[in-house]
Tab-separated table of C-alpha atoms in Angstrom:
chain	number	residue	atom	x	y	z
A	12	UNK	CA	73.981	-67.270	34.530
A	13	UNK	CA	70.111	-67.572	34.004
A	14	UNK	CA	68.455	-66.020	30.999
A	15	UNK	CA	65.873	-63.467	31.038
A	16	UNK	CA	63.238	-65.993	29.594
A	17	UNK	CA	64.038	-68.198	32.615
A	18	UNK	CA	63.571	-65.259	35.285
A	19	UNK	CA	60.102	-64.112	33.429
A	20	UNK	CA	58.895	-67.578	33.236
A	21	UNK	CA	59.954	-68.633	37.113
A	22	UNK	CA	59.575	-65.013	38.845
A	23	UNK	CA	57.165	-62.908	37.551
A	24	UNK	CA	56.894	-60.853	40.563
A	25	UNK	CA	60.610	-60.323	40.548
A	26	UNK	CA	61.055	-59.217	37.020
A	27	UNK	CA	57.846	-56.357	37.801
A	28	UNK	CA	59.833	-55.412	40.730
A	29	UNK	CA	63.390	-54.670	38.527
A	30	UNK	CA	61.190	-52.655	36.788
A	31	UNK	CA	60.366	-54.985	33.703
A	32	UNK	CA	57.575	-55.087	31.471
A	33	UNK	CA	56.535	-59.145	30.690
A	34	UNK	CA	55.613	-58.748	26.747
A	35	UNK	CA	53.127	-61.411	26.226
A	36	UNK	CA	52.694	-62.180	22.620
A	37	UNK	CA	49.566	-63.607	20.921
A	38	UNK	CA	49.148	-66.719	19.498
A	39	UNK	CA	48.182	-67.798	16.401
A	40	UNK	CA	44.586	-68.986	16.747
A	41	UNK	CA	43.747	-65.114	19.040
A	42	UNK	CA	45.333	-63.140	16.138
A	43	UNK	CA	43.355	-65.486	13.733
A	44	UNK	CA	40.177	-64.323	15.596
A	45	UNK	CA	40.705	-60.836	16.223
A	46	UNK	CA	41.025	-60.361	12.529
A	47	UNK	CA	37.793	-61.879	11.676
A	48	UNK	CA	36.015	-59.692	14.149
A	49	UNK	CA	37.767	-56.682	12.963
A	50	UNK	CA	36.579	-57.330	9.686
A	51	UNK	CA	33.131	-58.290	10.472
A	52	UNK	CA	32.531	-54.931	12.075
A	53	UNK	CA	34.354	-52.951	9.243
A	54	UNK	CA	31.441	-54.944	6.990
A	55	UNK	CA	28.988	-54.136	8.985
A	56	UNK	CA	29.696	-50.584	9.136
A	57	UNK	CA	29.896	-50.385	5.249
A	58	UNK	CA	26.838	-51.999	5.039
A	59	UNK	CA	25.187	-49.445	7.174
A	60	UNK	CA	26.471	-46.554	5.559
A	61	UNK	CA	25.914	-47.924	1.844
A	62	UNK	CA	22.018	-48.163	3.789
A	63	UNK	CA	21.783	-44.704	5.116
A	64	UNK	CA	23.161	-43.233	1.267
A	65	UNK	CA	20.860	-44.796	-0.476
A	66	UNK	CA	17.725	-43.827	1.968
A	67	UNK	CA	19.131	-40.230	1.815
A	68	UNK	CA	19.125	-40.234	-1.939
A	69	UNK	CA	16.033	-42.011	-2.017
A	70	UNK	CA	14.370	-38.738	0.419
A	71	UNK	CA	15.899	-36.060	-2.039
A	72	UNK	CA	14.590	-37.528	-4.781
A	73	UNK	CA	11.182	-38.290	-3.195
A	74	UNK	CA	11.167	-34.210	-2.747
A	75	UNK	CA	12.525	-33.467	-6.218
A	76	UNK	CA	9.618	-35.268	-7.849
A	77	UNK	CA	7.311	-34.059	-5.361
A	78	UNK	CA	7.883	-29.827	-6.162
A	79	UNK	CA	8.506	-31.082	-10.098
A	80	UNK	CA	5.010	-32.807	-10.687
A	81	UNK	CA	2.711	-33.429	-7.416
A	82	UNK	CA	2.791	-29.673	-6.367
A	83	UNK	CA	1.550	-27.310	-8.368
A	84	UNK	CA	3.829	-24.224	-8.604
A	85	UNK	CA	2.232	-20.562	-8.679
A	86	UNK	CA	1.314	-19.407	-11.732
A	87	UNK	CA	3.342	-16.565	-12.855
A	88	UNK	CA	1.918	-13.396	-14.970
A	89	UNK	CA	2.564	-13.898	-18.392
A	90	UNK	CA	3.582	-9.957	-19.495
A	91	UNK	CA	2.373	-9.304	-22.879
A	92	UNK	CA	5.095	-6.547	-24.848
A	93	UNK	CA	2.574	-4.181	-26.059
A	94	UNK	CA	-1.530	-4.894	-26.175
A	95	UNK	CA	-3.915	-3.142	-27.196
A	96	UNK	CA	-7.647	-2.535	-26.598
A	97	UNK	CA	-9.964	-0.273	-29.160
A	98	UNK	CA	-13.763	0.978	-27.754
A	99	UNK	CA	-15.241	2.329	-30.968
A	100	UNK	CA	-17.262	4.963	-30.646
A	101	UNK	CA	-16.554	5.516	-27.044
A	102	UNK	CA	-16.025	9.235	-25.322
A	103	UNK	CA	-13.165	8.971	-22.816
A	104	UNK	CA	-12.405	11.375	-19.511
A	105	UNK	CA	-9.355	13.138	-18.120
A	106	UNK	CA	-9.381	10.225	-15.013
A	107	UNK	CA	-6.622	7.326	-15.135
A	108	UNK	CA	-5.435	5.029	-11.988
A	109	UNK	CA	-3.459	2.422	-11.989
A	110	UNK	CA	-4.398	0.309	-9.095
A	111	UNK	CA	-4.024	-3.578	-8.191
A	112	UNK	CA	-7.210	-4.893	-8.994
A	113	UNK	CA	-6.839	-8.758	-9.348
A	114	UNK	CA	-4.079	-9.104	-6.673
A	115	UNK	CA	-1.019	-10.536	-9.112
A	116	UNK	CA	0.898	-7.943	-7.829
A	117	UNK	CA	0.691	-6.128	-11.329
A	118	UNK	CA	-0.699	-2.219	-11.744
A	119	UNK	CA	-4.423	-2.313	-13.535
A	120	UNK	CA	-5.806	0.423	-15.503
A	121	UNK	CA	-8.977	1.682	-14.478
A	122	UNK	CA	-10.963	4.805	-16.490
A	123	UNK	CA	-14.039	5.724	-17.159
A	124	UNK	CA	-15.637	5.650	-20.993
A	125	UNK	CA	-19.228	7.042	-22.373
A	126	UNK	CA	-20.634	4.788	-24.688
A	127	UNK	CA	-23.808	2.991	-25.383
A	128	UNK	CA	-22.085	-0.280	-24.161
A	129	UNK	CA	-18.794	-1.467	-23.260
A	130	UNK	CA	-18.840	-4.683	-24.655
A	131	UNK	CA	-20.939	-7.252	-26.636
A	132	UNK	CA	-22.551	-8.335	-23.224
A	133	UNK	CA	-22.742	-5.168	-21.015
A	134	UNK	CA	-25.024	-2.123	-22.535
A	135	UNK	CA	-26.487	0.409	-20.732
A	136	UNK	CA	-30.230	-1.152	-21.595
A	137	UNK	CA	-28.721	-3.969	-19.833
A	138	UNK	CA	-28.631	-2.287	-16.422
A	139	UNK	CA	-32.040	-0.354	-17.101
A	140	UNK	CA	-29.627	3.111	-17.796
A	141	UNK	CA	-30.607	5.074	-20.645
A	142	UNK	CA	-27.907	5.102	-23.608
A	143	UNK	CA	-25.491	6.459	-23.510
A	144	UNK	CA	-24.224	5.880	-20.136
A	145	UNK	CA	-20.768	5.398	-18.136
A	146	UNK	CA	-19.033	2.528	-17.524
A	147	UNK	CA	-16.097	2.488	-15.431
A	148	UNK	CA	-13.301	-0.346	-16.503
A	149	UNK	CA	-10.498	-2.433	-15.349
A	150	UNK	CA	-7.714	-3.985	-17.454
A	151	UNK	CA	-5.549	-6.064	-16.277
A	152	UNK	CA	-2.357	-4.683	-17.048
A	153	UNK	CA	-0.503	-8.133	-18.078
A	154	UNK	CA	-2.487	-9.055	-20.858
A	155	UNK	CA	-5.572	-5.996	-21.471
A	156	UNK	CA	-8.272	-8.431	-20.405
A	157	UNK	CA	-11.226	-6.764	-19.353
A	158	UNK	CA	-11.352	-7.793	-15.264
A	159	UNK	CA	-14.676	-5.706	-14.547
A	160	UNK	CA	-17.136	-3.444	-15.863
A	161	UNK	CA	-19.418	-1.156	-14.116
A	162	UNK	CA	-22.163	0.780	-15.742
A	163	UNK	CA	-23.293	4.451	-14.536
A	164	UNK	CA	-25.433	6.864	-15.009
A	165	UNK	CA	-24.309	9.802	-17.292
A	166	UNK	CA	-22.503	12.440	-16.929
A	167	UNK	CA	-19.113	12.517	-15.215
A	168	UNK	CA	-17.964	14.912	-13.157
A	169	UNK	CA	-14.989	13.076	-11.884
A	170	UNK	CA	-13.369	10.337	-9.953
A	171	UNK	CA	-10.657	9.092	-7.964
A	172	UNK	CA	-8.789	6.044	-6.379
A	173	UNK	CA	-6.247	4.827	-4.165
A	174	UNK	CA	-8.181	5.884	-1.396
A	175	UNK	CA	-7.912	2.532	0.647
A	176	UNK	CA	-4.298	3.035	1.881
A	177	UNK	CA	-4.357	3.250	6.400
A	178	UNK	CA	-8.253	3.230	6.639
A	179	UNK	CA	-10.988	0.365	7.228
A	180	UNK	CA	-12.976	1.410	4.111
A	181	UNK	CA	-14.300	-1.764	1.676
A	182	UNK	CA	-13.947	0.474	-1.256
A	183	UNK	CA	-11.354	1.985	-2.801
A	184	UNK	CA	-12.352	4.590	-5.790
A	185	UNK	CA	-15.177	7.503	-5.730
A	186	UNK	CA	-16.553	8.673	-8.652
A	187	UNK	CA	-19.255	12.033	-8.483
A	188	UNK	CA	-21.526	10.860	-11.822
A	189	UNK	CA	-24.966	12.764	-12.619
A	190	UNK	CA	-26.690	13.265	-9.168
A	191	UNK	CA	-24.579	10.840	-7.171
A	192	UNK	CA	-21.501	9.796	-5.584
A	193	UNK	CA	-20.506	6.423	-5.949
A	194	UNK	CA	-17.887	3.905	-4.024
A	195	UNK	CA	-16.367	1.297	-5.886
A	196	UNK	CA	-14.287	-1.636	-4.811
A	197	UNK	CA	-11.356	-1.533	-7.075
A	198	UNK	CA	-11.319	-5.624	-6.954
A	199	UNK	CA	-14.899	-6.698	-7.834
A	200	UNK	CA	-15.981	-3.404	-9.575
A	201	UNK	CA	-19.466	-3.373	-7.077
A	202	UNK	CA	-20.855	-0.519	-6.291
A	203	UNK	CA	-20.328	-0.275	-1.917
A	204	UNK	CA	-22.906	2.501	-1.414
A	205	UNK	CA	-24.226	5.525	-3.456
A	206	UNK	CA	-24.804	8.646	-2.040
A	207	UNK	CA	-26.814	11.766	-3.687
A	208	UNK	CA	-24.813	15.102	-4.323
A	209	UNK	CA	-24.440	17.017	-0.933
A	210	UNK	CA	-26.427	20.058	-1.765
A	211	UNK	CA	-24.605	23.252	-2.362
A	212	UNK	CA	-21.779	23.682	-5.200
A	213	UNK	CA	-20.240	20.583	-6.717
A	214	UNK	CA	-17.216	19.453	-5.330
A	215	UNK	CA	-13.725	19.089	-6.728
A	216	UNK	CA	-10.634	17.095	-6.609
A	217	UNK	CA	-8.782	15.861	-4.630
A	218	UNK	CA	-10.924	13.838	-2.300
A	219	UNK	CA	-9.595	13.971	1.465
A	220	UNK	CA	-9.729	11.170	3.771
A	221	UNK	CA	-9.544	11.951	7.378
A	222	UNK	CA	-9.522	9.997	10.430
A	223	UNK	CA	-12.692	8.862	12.002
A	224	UNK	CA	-15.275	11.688	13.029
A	225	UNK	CA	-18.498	9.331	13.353
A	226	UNK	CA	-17.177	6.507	15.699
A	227	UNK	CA	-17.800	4.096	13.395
A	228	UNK	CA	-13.928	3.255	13.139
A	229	UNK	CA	-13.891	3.668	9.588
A	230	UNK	CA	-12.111	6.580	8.537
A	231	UNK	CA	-14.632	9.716	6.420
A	232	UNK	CA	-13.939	11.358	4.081
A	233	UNK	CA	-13.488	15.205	3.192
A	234	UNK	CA	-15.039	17.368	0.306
A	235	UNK	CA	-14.201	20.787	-0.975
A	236	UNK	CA	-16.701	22.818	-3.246
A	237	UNK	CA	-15.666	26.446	-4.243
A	238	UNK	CA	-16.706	29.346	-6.013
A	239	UNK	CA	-15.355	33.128	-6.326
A	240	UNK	CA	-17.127	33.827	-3.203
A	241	UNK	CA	-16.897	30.972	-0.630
A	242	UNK	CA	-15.730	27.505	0.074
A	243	UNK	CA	-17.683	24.504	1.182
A	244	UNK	CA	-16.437	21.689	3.580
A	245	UNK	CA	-18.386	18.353	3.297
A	246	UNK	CA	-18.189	15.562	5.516
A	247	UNK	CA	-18.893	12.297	4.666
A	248	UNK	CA	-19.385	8.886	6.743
A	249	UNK	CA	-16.598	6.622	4.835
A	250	UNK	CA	-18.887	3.420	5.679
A	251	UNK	CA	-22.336	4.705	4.286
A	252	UNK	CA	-20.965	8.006	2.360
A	253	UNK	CA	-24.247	10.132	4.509
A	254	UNK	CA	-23.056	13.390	5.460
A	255	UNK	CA	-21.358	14.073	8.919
A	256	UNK	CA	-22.965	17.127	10.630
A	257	UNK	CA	-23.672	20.436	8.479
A	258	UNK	CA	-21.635	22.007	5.972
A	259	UNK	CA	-18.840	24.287	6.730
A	260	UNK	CA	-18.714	27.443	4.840
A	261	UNK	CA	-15.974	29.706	4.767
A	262	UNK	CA	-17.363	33.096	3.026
A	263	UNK	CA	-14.971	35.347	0.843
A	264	UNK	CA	-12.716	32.934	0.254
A	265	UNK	CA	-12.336	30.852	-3.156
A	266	UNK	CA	-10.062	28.172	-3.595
A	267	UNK	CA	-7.932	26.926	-6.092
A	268	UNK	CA	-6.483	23.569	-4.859
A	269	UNK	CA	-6.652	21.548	-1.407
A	270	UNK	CA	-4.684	19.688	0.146
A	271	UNK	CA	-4.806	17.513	3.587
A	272	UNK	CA	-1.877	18.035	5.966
A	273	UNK	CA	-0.385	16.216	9.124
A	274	UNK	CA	2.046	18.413	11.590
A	275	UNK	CA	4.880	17.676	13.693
A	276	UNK	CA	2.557	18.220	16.808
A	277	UNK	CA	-0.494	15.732	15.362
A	278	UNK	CA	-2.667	18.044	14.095
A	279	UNK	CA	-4.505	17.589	10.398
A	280	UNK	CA	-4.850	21.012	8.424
A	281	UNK	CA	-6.918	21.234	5.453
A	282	UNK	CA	-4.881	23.761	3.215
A	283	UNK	CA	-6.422	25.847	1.009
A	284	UNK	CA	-4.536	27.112	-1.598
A	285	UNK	CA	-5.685	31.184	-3.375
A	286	UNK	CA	-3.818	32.721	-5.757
A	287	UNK	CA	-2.902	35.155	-3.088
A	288	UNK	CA	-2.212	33.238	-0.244
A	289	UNK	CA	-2.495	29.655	1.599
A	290	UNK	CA	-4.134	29.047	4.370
A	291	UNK	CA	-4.892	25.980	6.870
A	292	UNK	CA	-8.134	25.410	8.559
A	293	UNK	CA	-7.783	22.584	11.714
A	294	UNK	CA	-9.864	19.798	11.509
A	295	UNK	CA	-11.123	20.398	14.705
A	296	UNK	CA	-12.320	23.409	13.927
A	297	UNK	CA	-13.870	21.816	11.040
A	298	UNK	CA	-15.620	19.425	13.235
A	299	UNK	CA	-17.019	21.872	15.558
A	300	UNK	CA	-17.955	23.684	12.806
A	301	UNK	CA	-20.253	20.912	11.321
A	302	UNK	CA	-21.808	20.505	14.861
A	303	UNK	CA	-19.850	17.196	15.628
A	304	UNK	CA	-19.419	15.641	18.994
A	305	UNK	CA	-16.042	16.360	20.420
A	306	UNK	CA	-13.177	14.037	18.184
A	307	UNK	CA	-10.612	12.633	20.491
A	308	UNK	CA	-7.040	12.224	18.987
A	309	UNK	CA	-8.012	15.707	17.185
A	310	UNK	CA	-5.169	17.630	18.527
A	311	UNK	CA	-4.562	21.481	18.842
A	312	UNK	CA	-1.390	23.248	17.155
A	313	UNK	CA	-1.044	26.212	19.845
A	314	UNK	CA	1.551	27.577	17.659
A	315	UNK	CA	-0.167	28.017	14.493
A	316	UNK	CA	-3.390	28.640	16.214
A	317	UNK	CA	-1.966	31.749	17.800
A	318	UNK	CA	-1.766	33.519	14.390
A	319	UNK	CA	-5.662	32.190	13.676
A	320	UNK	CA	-7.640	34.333	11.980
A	321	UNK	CA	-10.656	35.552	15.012
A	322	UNK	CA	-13.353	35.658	12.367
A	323	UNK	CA	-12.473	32.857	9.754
A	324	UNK	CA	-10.273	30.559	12.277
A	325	UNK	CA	-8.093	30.316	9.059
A	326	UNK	CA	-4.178	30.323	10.252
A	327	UNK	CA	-1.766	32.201	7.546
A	328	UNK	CA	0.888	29.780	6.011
A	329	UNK	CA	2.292	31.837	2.878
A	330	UNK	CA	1.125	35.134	2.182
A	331	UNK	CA	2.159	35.345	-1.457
A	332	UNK	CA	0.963	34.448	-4.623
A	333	UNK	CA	0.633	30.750	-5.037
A	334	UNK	CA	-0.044	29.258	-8.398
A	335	UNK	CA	0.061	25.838	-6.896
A	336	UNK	CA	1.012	23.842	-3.966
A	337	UNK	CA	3.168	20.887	-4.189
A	338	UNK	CA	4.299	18.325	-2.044
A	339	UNK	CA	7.998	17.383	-1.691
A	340	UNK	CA	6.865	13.619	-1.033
A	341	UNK	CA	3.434	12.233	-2.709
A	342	UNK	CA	2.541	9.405	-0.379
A	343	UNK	CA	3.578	11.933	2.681
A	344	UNK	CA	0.883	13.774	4.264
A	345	UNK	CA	3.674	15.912	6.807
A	346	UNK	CA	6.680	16.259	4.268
A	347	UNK	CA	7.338	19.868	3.183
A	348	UNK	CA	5.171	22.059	0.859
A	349	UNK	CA	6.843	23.698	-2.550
A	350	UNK	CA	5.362	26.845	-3.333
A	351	UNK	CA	5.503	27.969	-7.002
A	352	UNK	CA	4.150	31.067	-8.599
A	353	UNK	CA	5.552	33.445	-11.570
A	354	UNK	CA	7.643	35.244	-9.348
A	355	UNK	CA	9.145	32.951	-6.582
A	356	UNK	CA	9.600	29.410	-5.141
A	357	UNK	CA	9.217	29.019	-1.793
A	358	UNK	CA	9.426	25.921	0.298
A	359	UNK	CA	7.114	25.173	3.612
A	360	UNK	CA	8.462	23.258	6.784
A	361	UNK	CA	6.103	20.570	7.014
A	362	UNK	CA	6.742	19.581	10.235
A	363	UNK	CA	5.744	23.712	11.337
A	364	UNK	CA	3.965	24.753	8.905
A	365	UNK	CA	6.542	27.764	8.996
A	366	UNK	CA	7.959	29.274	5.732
A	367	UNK	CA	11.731	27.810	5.153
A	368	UNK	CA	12.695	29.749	2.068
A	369	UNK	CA	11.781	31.617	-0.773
A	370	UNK	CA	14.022	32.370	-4.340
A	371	UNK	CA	12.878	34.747	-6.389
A	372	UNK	CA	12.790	33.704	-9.675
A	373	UNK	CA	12.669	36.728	-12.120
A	374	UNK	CA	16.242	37.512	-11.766
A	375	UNK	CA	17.079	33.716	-13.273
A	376	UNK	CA	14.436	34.290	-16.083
A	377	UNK	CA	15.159	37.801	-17.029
């Protein structure tokens, strides 16, 4: 009897057709080899990965350095606690805004002082104003550095800002000083344009800014003067401050406050607040009052303008008395109107104009 080494060494056809694998096993010398290529590539690789750590680390801290000392980072606001800033022998005014005027994204104080000068290098004989005179200030509000100074003639009448928020306007506070209005940019404290007093009675706040009514496409502005016996509506070019078209008046009608409103249906009211009643006035109306060319996107409330007055065009909005007229959001020209007098609180839809409720209040107090 053969072996199986014979068989697989004479037939090796005849052992792969019993169904037998033929194990062939390596020499020496082939193992010897294999090993030293199996360990050249395993050095290889290590050297290649040891390369690619290093040139990794190397990158991050190429970038590390970089943001610590080659770029500059952004200088930061240093906030003082408390500071403090003394103008001796200085009359002050009932006007305070706080308003970004050097872009750190930190509220300025801007108000308005009467003195003979504002600081060792700004007087009035400086800007060829008789003394005293007004200058109008901003601090910044980090540190009370003085950011800009603007000197005007006396007296003050008042002033307001903030006015640059969804218009095209380059300036951003209005002050009515002496014989003139003047436009301020809240950043550089220059004066934009100046504007003599529109003739008739002197205006009061608040100042209304309304959509474009020139075609200029920079939105104008509104002013309201009043007396016991009428009301004046001023238009004014927001670009140049001239006046648009003629003055509106409304006779037999005083006002006590103002306010600008927006509807549901797109149509601006200017509301005028008695002690009496409140009443709206379209700013269409307004327009074609002044003798202005036809607005477009000056839309009609058919609603309210069904209970127009025929003579006045004034539509009723709460027949009451009013001691003032609040709104329920600040920054919201349609949100609802709060109604508040001795007697009752009453609150305004915005959206209609129509009255939503009113408490009386005597039965609380009493």
């Amino acid at each position: 009897m053969e072996t199986t080494d014979k068989v697989t060494e004479g037939s090796p056809l005849k052992s792969a057709e019993d169904g037998t694998e033929t194990i062939t096993t390596p020499s020496a010398t082939e193992l010897k080899k294999k090993s030293c290529k199996e360990v050249l590539g395993f050095s290889r690789m290590t050297h290649w990965r040891t390369a690619v750590f290093f040139l990794s680390l190397f990158l991050c801290l190429t970038v590390v350095f970089a943001f610590s000392f080659i770029i500059p980072c952004p200088e930061r606001p240093q906030y003082n606690v408390t500071w403090n800033r003394d103008f001796a022998e200085a009359a002050t005014y009932d006007f305070l805004a706080f308003e970004q005027a050097n872009r750190d994204k930190v509220m300025d104080v801007l108000f308005v002082i009467k003195s003979t000068e504002s600081s060792p290098n700004k007087s009035c004989a400086d800007a060829g104003l008789p003394s005293p005179c007004l200058f109008m200030l901003a601090l910044d509000g980090t540190k009370g550095r003085t950011l800009w100074e603007r000197p005007l003639d006396a007296e003050f009448h008042w002033a307001q800002c903030g006015l640059q928020t969804g218009t095209r306007r380059s300036w951003h506070c209005l002050l009515s000083h002496s014989d003139n209005l003047t436009a301020i940019d809240k950043y550089t404290g220059d004066v934009v344009w100046q504007q003599p007093q529109p003739t008739g009675l002197r205006s009061s706040l608040p100042v209304l800014s309304v959509p474009d009514l020139d075609g200029d496409k920079v939105s104008d502005v509104l002013l309201v003067a009043s007396d016991d016996t009428q009301t004046q509506l001023i238009l004014l070019s927001g670009k140049k401050g001239t006046q648009i078209g003629s003055t509106v008046i409304i006779d037999s009608i005083g006002t006590n406050n103002h306010l600008l409103h927006y509807t549901k249906g797109g149509s601006y009211y200017v509301l005028l607040q008695r002690d009496s009643r409140v009443c709206g006035l379209a700013l269409w109306k307004i327009a074609a009052k002044a003798k202005l060319e036809p607005v477009l996107g000056l839309k009609k409330d058919k609603d309210l303008e069904n209970n127009a007055s025929n003579t006045t065009g004034l539509v009723p909005i709460y027949l009451s008395e009013a001691g003032s007229l609040l709104r329920t959001k600040d920054s919201d020209d349609s949100s609802d109107l709060l109604a508040v007098s001795k007697r009752e609180v009453a609150l305004v839809d915005g959206s209609t104009l129509k009255l939503r409720w009113r408490f009386n209040t005597i039965a609380i107090i009493g």
